[in-house]
Structure formats: C-alpha cells, structure tokens
Coordinates of C-alpha atoms in Angstrom, one line a residue:
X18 CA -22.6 -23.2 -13.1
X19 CA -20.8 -22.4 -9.4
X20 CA -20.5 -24.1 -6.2
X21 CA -21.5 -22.9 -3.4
X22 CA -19.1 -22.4 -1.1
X23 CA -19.4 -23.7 2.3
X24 CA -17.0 -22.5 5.5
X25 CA -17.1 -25.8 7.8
X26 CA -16.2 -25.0 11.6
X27 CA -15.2 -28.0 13.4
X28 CA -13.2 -28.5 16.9
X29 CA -12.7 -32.3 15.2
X30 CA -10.3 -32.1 12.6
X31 CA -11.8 -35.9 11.7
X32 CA -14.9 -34.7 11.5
X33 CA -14.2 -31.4 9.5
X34 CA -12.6 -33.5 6.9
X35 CA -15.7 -36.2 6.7
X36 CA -18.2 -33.2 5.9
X37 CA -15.5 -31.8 3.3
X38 CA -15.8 -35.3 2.1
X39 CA -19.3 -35.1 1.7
X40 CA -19.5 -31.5 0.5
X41 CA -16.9 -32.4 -1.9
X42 CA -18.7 -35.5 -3.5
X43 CA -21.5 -33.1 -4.1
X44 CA -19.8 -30.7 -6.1
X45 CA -19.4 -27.9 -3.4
X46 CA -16.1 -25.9 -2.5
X47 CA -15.2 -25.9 1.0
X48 CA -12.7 -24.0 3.3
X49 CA -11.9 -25.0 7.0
X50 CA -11.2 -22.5 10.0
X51 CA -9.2 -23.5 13.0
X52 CA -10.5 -20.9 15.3
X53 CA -13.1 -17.9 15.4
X54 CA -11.0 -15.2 14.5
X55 CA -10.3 -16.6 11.1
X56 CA -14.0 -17.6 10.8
X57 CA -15.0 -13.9 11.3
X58 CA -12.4 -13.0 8.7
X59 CA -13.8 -15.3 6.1
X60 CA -17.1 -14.3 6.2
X61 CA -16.3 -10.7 5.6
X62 CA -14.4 -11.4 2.5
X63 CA -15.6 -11.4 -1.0
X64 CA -17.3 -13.2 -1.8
X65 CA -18.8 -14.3 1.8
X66 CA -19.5 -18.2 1.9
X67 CA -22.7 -19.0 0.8
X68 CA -23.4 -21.4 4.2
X69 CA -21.4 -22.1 7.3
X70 CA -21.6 -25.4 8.9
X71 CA -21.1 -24.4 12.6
X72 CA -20.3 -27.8 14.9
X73 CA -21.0 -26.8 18.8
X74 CA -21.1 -29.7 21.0
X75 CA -19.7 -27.4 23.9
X76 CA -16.3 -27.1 22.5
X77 CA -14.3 -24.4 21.8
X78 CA -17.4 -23.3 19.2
X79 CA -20.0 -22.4 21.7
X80 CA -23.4 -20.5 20.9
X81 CA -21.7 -17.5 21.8
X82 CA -19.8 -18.4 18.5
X83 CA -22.7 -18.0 16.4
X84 CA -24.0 -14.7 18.2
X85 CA -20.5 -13.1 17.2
X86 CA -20.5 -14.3 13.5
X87 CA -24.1 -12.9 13.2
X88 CA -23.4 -9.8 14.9
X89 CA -20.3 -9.3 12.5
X90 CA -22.3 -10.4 9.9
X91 CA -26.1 -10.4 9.9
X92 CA -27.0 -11.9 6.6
X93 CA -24.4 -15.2 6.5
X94 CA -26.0 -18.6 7.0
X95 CA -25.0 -21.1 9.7
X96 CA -26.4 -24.4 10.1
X97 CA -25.4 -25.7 13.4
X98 CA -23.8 -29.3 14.0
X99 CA -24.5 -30.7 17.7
X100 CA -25.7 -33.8 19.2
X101 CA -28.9 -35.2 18.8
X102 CA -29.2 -35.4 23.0
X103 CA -28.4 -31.7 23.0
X104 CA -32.1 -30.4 22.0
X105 CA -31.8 -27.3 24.2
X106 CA -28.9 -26.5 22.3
X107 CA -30.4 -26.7 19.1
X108 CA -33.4 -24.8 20.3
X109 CA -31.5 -22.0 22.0
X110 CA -29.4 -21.9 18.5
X111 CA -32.6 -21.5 16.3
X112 CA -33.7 -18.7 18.3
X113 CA -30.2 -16.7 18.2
X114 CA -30.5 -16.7 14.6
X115 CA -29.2 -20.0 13.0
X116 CA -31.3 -21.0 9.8
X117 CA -31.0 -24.5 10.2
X118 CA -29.8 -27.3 12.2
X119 CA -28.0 -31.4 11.4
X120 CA -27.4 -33.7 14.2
X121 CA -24.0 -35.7 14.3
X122 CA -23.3 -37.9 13.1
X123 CA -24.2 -36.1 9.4
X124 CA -26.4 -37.9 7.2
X125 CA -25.6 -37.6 3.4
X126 CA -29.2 -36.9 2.3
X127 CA -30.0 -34.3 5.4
X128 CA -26.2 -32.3 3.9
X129 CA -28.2 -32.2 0.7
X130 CA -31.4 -31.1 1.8
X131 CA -29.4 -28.2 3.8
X132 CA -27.9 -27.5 1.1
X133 CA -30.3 -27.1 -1.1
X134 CA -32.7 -25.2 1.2
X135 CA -29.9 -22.6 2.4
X136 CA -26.8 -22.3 -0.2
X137 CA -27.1 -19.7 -2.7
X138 CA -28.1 -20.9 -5.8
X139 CA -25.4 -21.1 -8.5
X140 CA -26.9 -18.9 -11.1
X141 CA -27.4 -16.3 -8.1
X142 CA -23.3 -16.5 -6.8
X143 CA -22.7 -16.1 -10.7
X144 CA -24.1 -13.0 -10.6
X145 CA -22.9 -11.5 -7.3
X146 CA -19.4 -11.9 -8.7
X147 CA -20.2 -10.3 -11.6
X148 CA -21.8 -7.5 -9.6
X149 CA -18.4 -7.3 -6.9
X150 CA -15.8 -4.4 -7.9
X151 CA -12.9 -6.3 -5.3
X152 CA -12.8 -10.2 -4.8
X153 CA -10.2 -11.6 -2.1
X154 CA -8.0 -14.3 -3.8
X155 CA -6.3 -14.9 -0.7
X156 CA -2.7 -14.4 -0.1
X157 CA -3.0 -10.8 0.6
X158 CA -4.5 -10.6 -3.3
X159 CA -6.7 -9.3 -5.0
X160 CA -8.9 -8.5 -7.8
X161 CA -10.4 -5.1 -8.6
X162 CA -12.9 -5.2 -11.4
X163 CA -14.7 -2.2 -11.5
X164 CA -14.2 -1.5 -15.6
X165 CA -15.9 -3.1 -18.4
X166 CA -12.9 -4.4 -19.6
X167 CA -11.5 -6.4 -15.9
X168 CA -15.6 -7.7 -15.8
X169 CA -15.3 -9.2 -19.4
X170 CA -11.8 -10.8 -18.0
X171 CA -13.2 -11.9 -14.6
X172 CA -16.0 -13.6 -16.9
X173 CA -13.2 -15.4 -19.1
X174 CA -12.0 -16.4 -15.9
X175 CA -14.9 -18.2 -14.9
X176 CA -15.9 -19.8 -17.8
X177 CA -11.8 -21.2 -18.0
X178 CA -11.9 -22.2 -14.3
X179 CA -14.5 -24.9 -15.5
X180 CA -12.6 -26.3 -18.1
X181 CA -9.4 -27.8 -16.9
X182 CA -7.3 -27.0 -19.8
X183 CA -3.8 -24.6 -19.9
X184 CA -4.9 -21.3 -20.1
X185 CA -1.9 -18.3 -21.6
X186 CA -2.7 -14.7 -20.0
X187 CA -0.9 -11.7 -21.6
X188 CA -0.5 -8.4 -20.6
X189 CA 2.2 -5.8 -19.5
X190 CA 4.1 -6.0 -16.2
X191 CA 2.3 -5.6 -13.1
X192 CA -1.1 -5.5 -14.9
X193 CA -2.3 -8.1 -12.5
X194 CA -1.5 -11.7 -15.1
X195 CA -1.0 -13.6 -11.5
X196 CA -4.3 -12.4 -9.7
X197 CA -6.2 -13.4 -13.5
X198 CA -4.3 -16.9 -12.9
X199 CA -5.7 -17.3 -8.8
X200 CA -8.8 -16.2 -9.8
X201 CA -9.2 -19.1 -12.2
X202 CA -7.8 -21.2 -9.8
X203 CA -10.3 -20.1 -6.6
X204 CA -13.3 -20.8 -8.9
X205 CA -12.1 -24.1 -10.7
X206 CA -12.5 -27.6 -8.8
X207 CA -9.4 -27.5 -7.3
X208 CA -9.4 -24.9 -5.2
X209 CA -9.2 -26.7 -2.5
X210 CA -5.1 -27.8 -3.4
X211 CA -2.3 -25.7 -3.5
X212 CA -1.6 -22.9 -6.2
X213 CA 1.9 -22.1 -7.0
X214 CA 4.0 -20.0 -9.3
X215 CA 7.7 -20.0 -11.1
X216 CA 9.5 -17.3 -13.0
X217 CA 11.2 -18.9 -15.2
X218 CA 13.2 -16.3 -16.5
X219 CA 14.9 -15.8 -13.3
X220 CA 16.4 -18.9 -12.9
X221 CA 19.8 -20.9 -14.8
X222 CA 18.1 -24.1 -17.0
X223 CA 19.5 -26.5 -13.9
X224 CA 18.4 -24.4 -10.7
X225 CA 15.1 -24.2 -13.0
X226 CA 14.3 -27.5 -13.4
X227 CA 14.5 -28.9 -9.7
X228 CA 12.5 -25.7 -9.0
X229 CA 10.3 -27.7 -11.6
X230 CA 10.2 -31.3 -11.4
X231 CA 12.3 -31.8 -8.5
X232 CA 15.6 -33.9 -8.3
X233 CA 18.1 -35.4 -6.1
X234 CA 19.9 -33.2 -3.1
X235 CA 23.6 -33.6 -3.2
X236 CA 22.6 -35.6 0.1
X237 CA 22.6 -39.8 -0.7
X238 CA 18.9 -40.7 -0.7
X239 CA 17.7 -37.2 -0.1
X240 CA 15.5 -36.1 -2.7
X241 CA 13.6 -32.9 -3.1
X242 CA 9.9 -32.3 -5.0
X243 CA 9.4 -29.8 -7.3
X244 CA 7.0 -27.9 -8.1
X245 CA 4.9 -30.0 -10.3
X246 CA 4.9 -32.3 -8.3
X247 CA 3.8 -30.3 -4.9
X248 CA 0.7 -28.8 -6.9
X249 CA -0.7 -32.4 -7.7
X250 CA -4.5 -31.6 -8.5
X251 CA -3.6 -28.1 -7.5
X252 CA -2.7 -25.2 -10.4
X253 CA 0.8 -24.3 -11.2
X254 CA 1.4 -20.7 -13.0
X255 CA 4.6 -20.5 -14.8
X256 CA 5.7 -16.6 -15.2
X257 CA 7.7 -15.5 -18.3
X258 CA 6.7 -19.1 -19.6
X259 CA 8.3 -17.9 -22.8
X260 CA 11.8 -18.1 -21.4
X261 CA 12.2 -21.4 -20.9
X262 CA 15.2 -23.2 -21.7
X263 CA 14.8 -26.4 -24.8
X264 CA 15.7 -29.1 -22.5
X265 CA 12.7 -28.7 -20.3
X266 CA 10.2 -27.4 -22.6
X267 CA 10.4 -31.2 -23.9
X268 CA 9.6 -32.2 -20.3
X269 CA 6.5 -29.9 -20.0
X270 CA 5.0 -30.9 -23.0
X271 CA 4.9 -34.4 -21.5
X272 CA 3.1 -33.5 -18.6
X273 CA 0.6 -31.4 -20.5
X274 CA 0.6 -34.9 -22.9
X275 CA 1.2 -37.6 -21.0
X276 CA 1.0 -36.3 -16.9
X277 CA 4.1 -37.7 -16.2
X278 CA 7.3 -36.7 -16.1
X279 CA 11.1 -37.1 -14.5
X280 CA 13.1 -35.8 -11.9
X281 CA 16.4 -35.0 -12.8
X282 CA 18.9 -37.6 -12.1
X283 CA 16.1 -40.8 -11.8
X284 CA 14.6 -43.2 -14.1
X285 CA 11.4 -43.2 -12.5
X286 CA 8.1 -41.6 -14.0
X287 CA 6.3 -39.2 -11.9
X288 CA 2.6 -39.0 -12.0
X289 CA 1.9 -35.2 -12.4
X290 CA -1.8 -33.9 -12.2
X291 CA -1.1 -29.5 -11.9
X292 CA -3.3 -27.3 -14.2
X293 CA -0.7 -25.2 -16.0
X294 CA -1.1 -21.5 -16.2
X295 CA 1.0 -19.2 -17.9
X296 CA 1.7 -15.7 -18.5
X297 CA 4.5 -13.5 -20.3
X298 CA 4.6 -9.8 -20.8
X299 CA 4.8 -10.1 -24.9
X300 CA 2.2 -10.2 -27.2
X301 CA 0.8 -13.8 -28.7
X302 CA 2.7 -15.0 -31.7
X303 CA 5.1 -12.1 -32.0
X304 CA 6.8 -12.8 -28.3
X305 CA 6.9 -16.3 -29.1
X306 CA 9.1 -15.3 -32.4
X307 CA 11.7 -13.5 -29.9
X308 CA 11.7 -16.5 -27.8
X309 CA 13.0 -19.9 -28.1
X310 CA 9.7 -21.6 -27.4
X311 CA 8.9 -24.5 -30.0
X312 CA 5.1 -24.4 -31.8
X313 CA 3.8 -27.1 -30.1
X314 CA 4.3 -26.1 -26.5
X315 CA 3.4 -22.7 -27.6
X316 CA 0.0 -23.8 -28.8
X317 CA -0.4 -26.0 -26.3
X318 CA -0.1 -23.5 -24.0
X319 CA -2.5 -21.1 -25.2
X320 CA -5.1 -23.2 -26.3
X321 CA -6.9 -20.4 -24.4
X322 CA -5.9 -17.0 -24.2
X323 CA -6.8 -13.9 -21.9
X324 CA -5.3 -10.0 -22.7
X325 CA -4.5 -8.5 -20.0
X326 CA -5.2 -4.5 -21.0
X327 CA -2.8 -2.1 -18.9
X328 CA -3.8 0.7 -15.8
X329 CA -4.3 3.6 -18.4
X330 CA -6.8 2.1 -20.3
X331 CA -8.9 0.7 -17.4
X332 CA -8.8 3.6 -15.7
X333 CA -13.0 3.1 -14.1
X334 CA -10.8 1.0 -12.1
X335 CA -8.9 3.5 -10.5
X336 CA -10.8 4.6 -7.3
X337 CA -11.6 1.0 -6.6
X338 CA -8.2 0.1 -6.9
X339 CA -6.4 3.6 -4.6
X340 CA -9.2 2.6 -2.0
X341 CA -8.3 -0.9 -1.7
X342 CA -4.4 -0.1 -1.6
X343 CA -5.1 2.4 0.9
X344 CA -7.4 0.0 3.6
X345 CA -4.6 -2.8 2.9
X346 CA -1.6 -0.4 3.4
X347 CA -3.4 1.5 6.3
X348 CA -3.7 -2.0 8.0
X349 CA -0.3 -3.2 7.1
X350 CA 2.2 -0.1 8.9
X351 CA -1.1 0.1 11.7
X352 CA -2.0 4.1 10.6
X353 CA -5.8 5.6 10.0
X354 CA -6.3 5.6 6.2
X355 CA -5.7 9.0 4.2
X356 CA -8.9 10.1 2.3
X357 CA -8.3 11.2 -1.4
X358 CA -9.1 14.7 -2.5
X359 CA -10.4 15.2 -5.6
X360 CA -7.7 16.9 -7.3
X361 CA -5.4 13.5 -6.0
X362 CA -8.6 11.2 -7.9
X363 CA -8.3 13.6 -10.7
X364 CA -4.7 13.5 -11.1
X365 CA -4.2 9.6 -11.1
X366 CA -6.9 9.3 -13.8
X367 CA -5.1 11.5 -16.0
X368 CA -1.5 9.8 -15.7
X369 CA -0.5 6.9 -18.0
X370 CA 0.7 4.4 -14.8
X371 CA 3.4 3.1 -16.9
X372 CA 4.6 1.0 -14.2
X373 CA 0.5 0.0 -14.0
X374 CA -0.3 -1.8 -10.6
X375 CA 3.3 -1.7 -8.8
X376 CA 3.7 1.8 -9.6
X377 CA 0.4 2.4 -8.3
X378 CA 0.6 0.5 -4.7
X379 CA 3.6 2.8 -4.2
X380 CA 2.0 5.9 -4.9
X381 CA -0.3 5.0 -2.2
X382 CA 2.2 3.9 -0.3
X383 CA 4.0 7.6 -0.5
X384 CA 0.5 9.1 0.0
X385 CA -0.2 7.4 2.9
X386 CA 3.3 7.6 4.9
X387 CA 4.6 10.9 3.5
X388 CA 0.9 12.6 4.4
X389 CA 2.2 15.5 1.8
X390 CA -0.5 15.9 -1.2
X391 CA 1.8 18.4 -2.6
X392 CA 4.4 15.9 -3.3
X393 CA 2.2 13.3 -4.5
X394 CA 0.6 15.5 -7.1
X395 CA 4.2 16.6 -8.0
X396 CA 4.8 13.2 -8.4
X397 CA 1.9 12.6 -10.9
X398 CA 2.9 15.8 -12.7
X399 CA 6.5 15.0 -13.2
X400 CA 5.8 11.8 -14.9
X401 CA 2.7 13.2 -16.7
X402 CA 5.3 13.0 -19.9
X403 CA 4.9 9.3 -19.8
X404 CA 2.3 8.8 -22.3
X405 CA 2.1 5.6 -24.2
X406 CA 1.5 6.0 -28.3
X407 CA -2.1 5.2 -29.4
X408 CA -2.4 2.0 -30.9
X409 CA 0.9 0.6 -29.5
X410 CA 3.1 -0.2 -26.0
X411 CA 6.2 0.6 -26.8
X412 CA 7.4 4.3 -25.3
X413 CA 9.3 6.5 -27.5
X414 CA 13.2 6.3 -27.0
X415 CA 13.9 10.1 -27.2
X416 CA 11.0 10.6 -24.9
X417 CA 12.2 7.9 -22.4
X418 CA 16.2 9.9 -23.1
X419 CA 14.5 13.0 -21.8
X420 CA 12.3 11.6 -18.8
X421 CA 16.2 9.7 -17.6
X422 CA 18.0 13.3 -18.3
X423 CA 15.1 15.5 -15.8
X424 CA 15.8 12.2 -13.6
X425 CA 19.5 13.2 -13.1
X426 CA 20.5 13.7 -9.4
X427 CA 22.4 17.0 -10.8
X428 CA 18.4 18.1 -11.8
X429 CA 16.7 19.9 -8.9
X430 CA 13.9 21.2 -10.4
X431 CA 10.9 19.9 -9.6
X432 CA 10.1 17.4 -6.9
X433 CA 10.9 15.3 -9.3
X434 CA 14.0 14.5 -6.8
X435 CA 11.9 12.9 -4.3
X436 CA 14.6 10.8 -2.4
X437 CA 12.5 7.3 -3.1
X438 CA 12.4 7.6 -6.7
X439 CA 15.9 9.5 -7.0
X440 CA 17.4 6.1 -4.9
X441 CA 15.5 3.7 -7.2
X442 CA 16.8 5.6 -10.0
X443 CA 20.6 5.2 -9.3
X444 CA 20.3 2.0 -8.7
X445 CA 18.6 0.9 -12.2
X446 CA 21.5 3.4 -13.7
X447 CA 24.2 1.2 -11.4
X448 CA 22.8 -2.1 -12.6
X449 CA 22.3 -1.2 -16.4
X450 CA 26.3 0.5 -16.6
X451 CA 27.5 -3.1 -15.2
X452 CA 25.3 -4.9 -17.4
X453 CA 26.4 -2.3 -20.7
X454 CA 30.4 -2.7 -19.7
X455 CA 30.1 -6.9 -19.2
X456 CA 28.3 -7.1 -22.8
X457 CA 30.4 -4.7 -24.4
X458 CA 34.2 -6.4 -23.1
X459 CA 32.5 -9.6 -24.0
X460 CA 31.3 -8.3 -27.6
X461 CA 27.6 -8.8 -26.6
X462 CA 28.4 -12.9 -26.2
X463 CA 25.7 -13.0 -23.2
X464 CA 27.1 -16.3 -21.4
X465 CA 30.4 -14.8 -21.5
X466 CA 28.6 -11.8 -19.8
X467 CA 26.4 -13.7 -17.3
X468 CA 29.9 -15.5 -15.6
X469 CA 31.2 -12.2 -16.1
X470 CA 28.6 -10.7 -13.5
X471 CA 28.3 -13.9 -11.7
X472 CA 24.4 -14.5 -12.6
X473 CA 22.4 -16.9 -14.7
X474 CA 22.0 -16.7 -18.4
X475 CA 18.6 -16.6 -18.2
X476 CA 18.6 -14.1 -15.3
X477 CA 21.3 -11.9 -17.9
X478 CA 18.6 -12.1 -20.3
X479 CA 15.9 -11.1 -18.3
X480 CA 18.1 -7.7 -17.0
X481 CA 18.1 -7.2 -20.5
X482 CA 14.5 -7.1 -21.8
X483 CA 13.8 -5.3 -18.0
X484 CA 16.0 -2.5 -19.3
X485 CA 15.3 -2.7 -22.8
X486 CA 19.1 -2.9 -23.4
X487 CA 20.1 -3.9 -27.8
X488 CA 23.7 -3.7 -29.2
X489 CA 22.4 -1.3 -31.9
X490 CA 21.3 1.5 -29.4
X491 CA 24.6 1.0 -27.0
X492 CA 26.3 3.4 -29.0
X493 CA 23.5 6.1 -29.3
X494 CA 24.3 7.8 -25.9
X495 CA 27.2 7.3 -23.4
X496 CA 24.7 8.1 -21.0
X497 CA 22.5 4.8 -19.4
X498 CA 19.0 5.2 -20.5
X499 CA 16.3 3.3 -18.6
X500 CA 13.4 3.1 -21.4
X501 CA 11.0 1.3 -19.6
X502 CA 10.3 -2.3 -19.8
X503 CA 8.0 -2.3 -23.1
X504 CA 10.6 0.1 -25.0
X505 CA 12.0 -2.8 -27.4
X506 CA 12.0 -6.2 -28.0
X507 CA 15.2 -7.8 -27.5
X508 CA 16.5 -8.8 -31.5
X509 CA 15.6 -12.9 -31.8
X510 CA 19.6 -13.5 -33.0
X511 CA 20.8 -12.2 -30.4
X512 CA 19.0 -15.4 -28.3
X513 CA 19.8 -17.3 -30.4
X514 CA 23.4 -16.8 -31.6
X515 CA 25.7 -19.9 -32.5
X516 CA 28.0 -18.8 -29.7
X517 CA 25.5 -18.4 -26.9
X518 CA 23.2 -21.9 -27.9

C-alpha cells in the first residue's frame, strides 16, 4: 500500500521539521516548500499531494496564501496550522475553502485524525498512478506511461519501491533505465534522502572508486565522501554497473552484505545504508558473459529484474511523450509551443527511434526551433531505413554501411544534410578514426591505446561498445562505420586479454 503524500508549508523551519517528524513516524511521505511559488508548483505536478499542511500565523503564509493555491488548484486539500488565540483566522480560513484546521502546537492524535479524514486513501493514490500517462520525478524528469507495456513497468516499480532490495533494470540506451530507477526511489520510504547516480564505465578503476566510496584528498586531513556514503538511507543507481573494475566489485558486495565498507587509503569501516540500483544496456546473463562482473555480485544485483522495452515498440507512448517534450522545451528557450500535424504524429509512429528517447527530445527540439515541418518529416524519412530485425536489437552492418555512406558530407541529396546531424556526424567519424588508428598502432592492446589517446581504460572501452568497434570488422571497410550502439557486442577476450588484465 502508498503513503499519502503530504506538502508541509511552514515559515518555521523548526516546526516544518517537527510535523515531518510526526508525518514520518506515521508512515507518510512528506516534501517542504520555502515559499509560495514552489508550493503552487508542487501542487500542479503529478501526482498532486494528497494534503497540504498550510501554517499561517501572519507570516509570510497569509490567508491570501490559501486563496491562491485554491484558485490554482481547486480540488487540493489544505489544513491550516495557526494559533489557538487566532479563532477569526481559523474561521475566515474555513470559509475561503480550507477543509480542516490543527492549532499549534500539533497534537500527534489530531495529525492522525486529519489525516485520516482528508488524505487520500492508499488503495485510491494506487490507482491514480496507474491511471496518470506523465508523473514528475523531479529533476526536470519524467515518466511517460501511456502504453501497456511502461504501465506493467510503472507497476514493477511500485511493488520494488516497497521492498528495499537491489533492483537490475535493462534496456537499450536512452530508453529511460534512470527515470525507472527515480521512480522506485520517489515511491519507496526513502524518498525523502538523496538519489544519486554513477557511470561507471566512464571513469579509470581509481577516479571510480573515490567517486564511490570516497577517500583522502591529496590535502593532509582533507577527506572527501563518496557517493555511498552521501546517499546514506537515500538510493544510489550505478549506470553500466557491468563495467566495473574487480577491485571494487569486492567492495560493493560488502555493502550489499555487510553495509560497510572502506575509503580508499583508511582503515576505518564506513557504515553505508544506500539502496543500490543498477542498470546496463545488455541483456541479463549474456552481458554479464562479455563483462568482467563475478556471479555473485551479478545475482546479487538482480535479485530483481525490470526490461526496459525500446521507443519502437512502445509506440502508444508517442504523443504523450512529443507533448511533454514540447511544453518542457517550449518553457526551457521561453517560445509558444508548436502544435503537431497529423502527418508529423503519423510520421514519428512509423519510424524505429533507434536512438529511442534522446533522439526523440531532439526531434522536438529541431521541430520547435527550426518551425520547418518540411525538414522534420525529411528528417523522419531519411532515417526511415533504420529498422531493427524482428526478434532481435542488433542493426544489420551492411544496412548501418549504407545509412553512414547517404550520411557523407559529399551526399546532397536529401535533407538528409541537415547541418545538426551532418556536424554530429563528423564528429562520431573524427572520434571513431582516432580510436581505429590508436588500436591498430597498438595491435588492439586497449591500455596501450587508452595512454595513447590520453583517456581511461574504462572510458576506451566504453568508446568502443558506443561505436560498436571489433578487430575482426576493422579491416572490412577503410571507411569509419558508425553502426549504432546495439550493432555488436564487444568479443569477451578482447576484455579480458593477458596483456590488458
């Protein structure tokens, strides 16, 4: 069953945090606002508190407070908080509108009794987020579930959130793995703490564990927290959790065992209470056999599992998803939203989105900026080639060779050449000849490689499955061919070669 969720405005920050005390010892999720602006924000989101605690005592939170919130939004609930002396306040209060009223200071079985008169019911909120197509997850994120297949995963979600156990989400790039993960966190118990994320495939195995677990600065007596250690009974989501180097998979699997752990360079244990999320971009126990991830970690970390399917077969989603781009966008760069035709609506849901929700935002993005429907439907058309086989995820190469050769900047046909795409082309090209030249004049030895182009191993390795770059098709074209992130897996020998361990 679900909280209800209570927005508590206080002009005492003392105060606010007694009544999130109080709210919290009876099971209920609460969120503080520091002035009315942000209160008038959070009751519009999705979904809207189920009660708002509205202190007066003719501060900065006046009555003319709640006749704004209930103008903005009619049907919330606010129970006021004011002095027992100040009856006319309360009275004139109950008449604008507010359902109920508690006199300072707050007795625990009157919160209760407010509560349960006022707060939507849990079975009730369980269904209202079933029945809502977007829910906020703060940040600037959010979740669009307007398919039958995003409302079976925002129902895994729930269930998960209530069982405070490491949860492994799969799923393609940009399929939205991280909103899944927030979502889990916003409905589990601690909300209320800090949710943070790593990639841990972007990072050397040093720089990546003082991201982690913290260490000492180069500073005497300076020391710096990781991670783990900043989302103490918060939730901690660990991106391309597959990639992580030996040493430290040892040190995860004692916080997931024992919550403790180390910092590097000290003796002392660390207390560590994070929920740990992950997610990757392979698939179950077949990207854990092109990883160096040992069985125990792995199964420890997907002791529950959640498939994240791609755009193209979601696609119900789709106006949901280029209406919520568009208000965010709109509001972002300050222009009127662009309404979509029907041949735009109708042209989206019959491309493949291989680049799924990234590709997606920038479409809108073009579509709002550029104003030019012509180009966007070019857009769509051009790529319309982009089909992913039935059955399976990974593109065909010759297919992917001729996509990269009508990409060319020598190729003018089309508006295939818009300047956006044609830029972010020659850049992927740039980066995948320097990455093909350092692996070929090092023999494909990928630490020889990574010093060679000044990055991180891990980072090196990362490049490589972005680009879906293996020795055996370096010699198939002198050409750079950009196949898509999901064309090959990367061979397991080549991570794990004698020379590179």
């Amino acid at each position: 069953m679900t909280s209800p969720h209570i927005l508590v405005m206080s002009e005492s920050a003392a105060s606010a945090r007694a009544v999130s005390g109080l709210l919290a010892e009876r099971a209920c999720h609460s969120h503080l606002v520091q002035n009315e602006a942000e209160a008038l924000l959070r009751v519009r989101q999705h979904p809207a508190p189920d009660l708002v605690l509205l202190e007066l005592n003719g501060g900065k939170y006046s009555l003319r407070t709640l006749e704004n919130l209930l103008r903005f939004c009619p049907e919330v609930k606010i129970v006021v908080v004011s002095d027992h002396h100040e009856t006319r306040q309360i009275v004139e209060a109950i008449r604008l509108g507010a359902r109920d009223f508690l006199t300072i200071p707050v007795g625990c079985r009157e919160l209760e009794q407010v509560i349960r008169r006022h707060a939507q019911s849990a079975a009730s909120r369980s269904l209202s987020l079933v029945r809502e197509t977007v829910e906020d997850l703060g940040d600037g994120q959010y979740l669009v579930a307007a398919s039958a297949a995003m409302r079976r995963i925002r129902s895994q979600a729930e269930r998960l959130a209530h069982i405070d156990a490491p949860v492994l989400i799969l799923g393609e790039n940009w399929t939205g793995k991280a909103g899944v993960a927030r979502l889990i966190h916003k409905l589990s118990a601690r909300s209320r703490e800090r949710f943070l994320q790593v990639n841990c495939a972007a990072s050397a195995g040093e720089m990546l564990e003082r991201e982690l677990f913290g260490g000492e600065e180069k500073k005497p007596s300076a020391a710096r927290q990781g991670k783990i250690e900043l989302c103490h009974l918060g939730t901690l989501l660990l991106n391309e959790a597959l990639a992580l180097p030996a040493r430290l998979q040892a040190q995860l699997l004692q916080v997931l065992q024992e919550r403790q752990y180390f910092r590097l360079g000290e003796d002392d244990a660390i207390q560590a209470d994070a929920r740990i999320l992950a997610a990757t971009n392979t698939e179950g126990d077949a990207g854990r056999a092109d990883s160096n991830l040992c069985e125990d970690l792995y199964y420890r970390l997907s002791a529950f599992v959640i498939q994240l399917p791609p755009l193209r077969e979601r696609r119900e989603d789709m106006p949901a998803l280029l209406q919520n781009f568009m208000a965010r966008l709109a509001a972002q760069y300050s222009r009127p939203p662009v309404a979509f035709s029907r041949a735009a609506l109708d042209a989206c849901l019959h491309y493949s989105w291989p680049g799924n929700l990234r590709e997606l935002e920038n479409f809108v993005k073009r579509y709002l900026v550029m104003g030019e429907e012509a180009i966007a439907h070019g857009e769509l058309r051009s790529g319309a080639g982009r089909q992913h086989a039935k059955g399976s995820k990974w593109s065909s190469p010759k297919g992917a060779s001729a996509r990269q050769a009508s990409q060319q900047p020598g190729n003018e046909e089309g508006p295939a050449c818009h300047l956006k795409a044609l830029v972010r082309n020659i850049k992927d090209e740039a980066e995948i000849r320097a990455i093909r030249k350092a692996l070929q004049d090092t023999g494909w030895n990928r630490k020889r490689a990574a010093k060679l182009l000044d990055i991180s191993y891990r980072g090196l390795l990362y490049k490589i499955r972005q680009h879906s770059l293996t020795e055996e098709s370096e010699w198939d074209s002198a050409t750079p061919v950009r196949q898509g992130p999901y064309s090959h897996r990367v061979p397991a020998r080549h991570l794990d070669s004698p020379e590179e361990r």
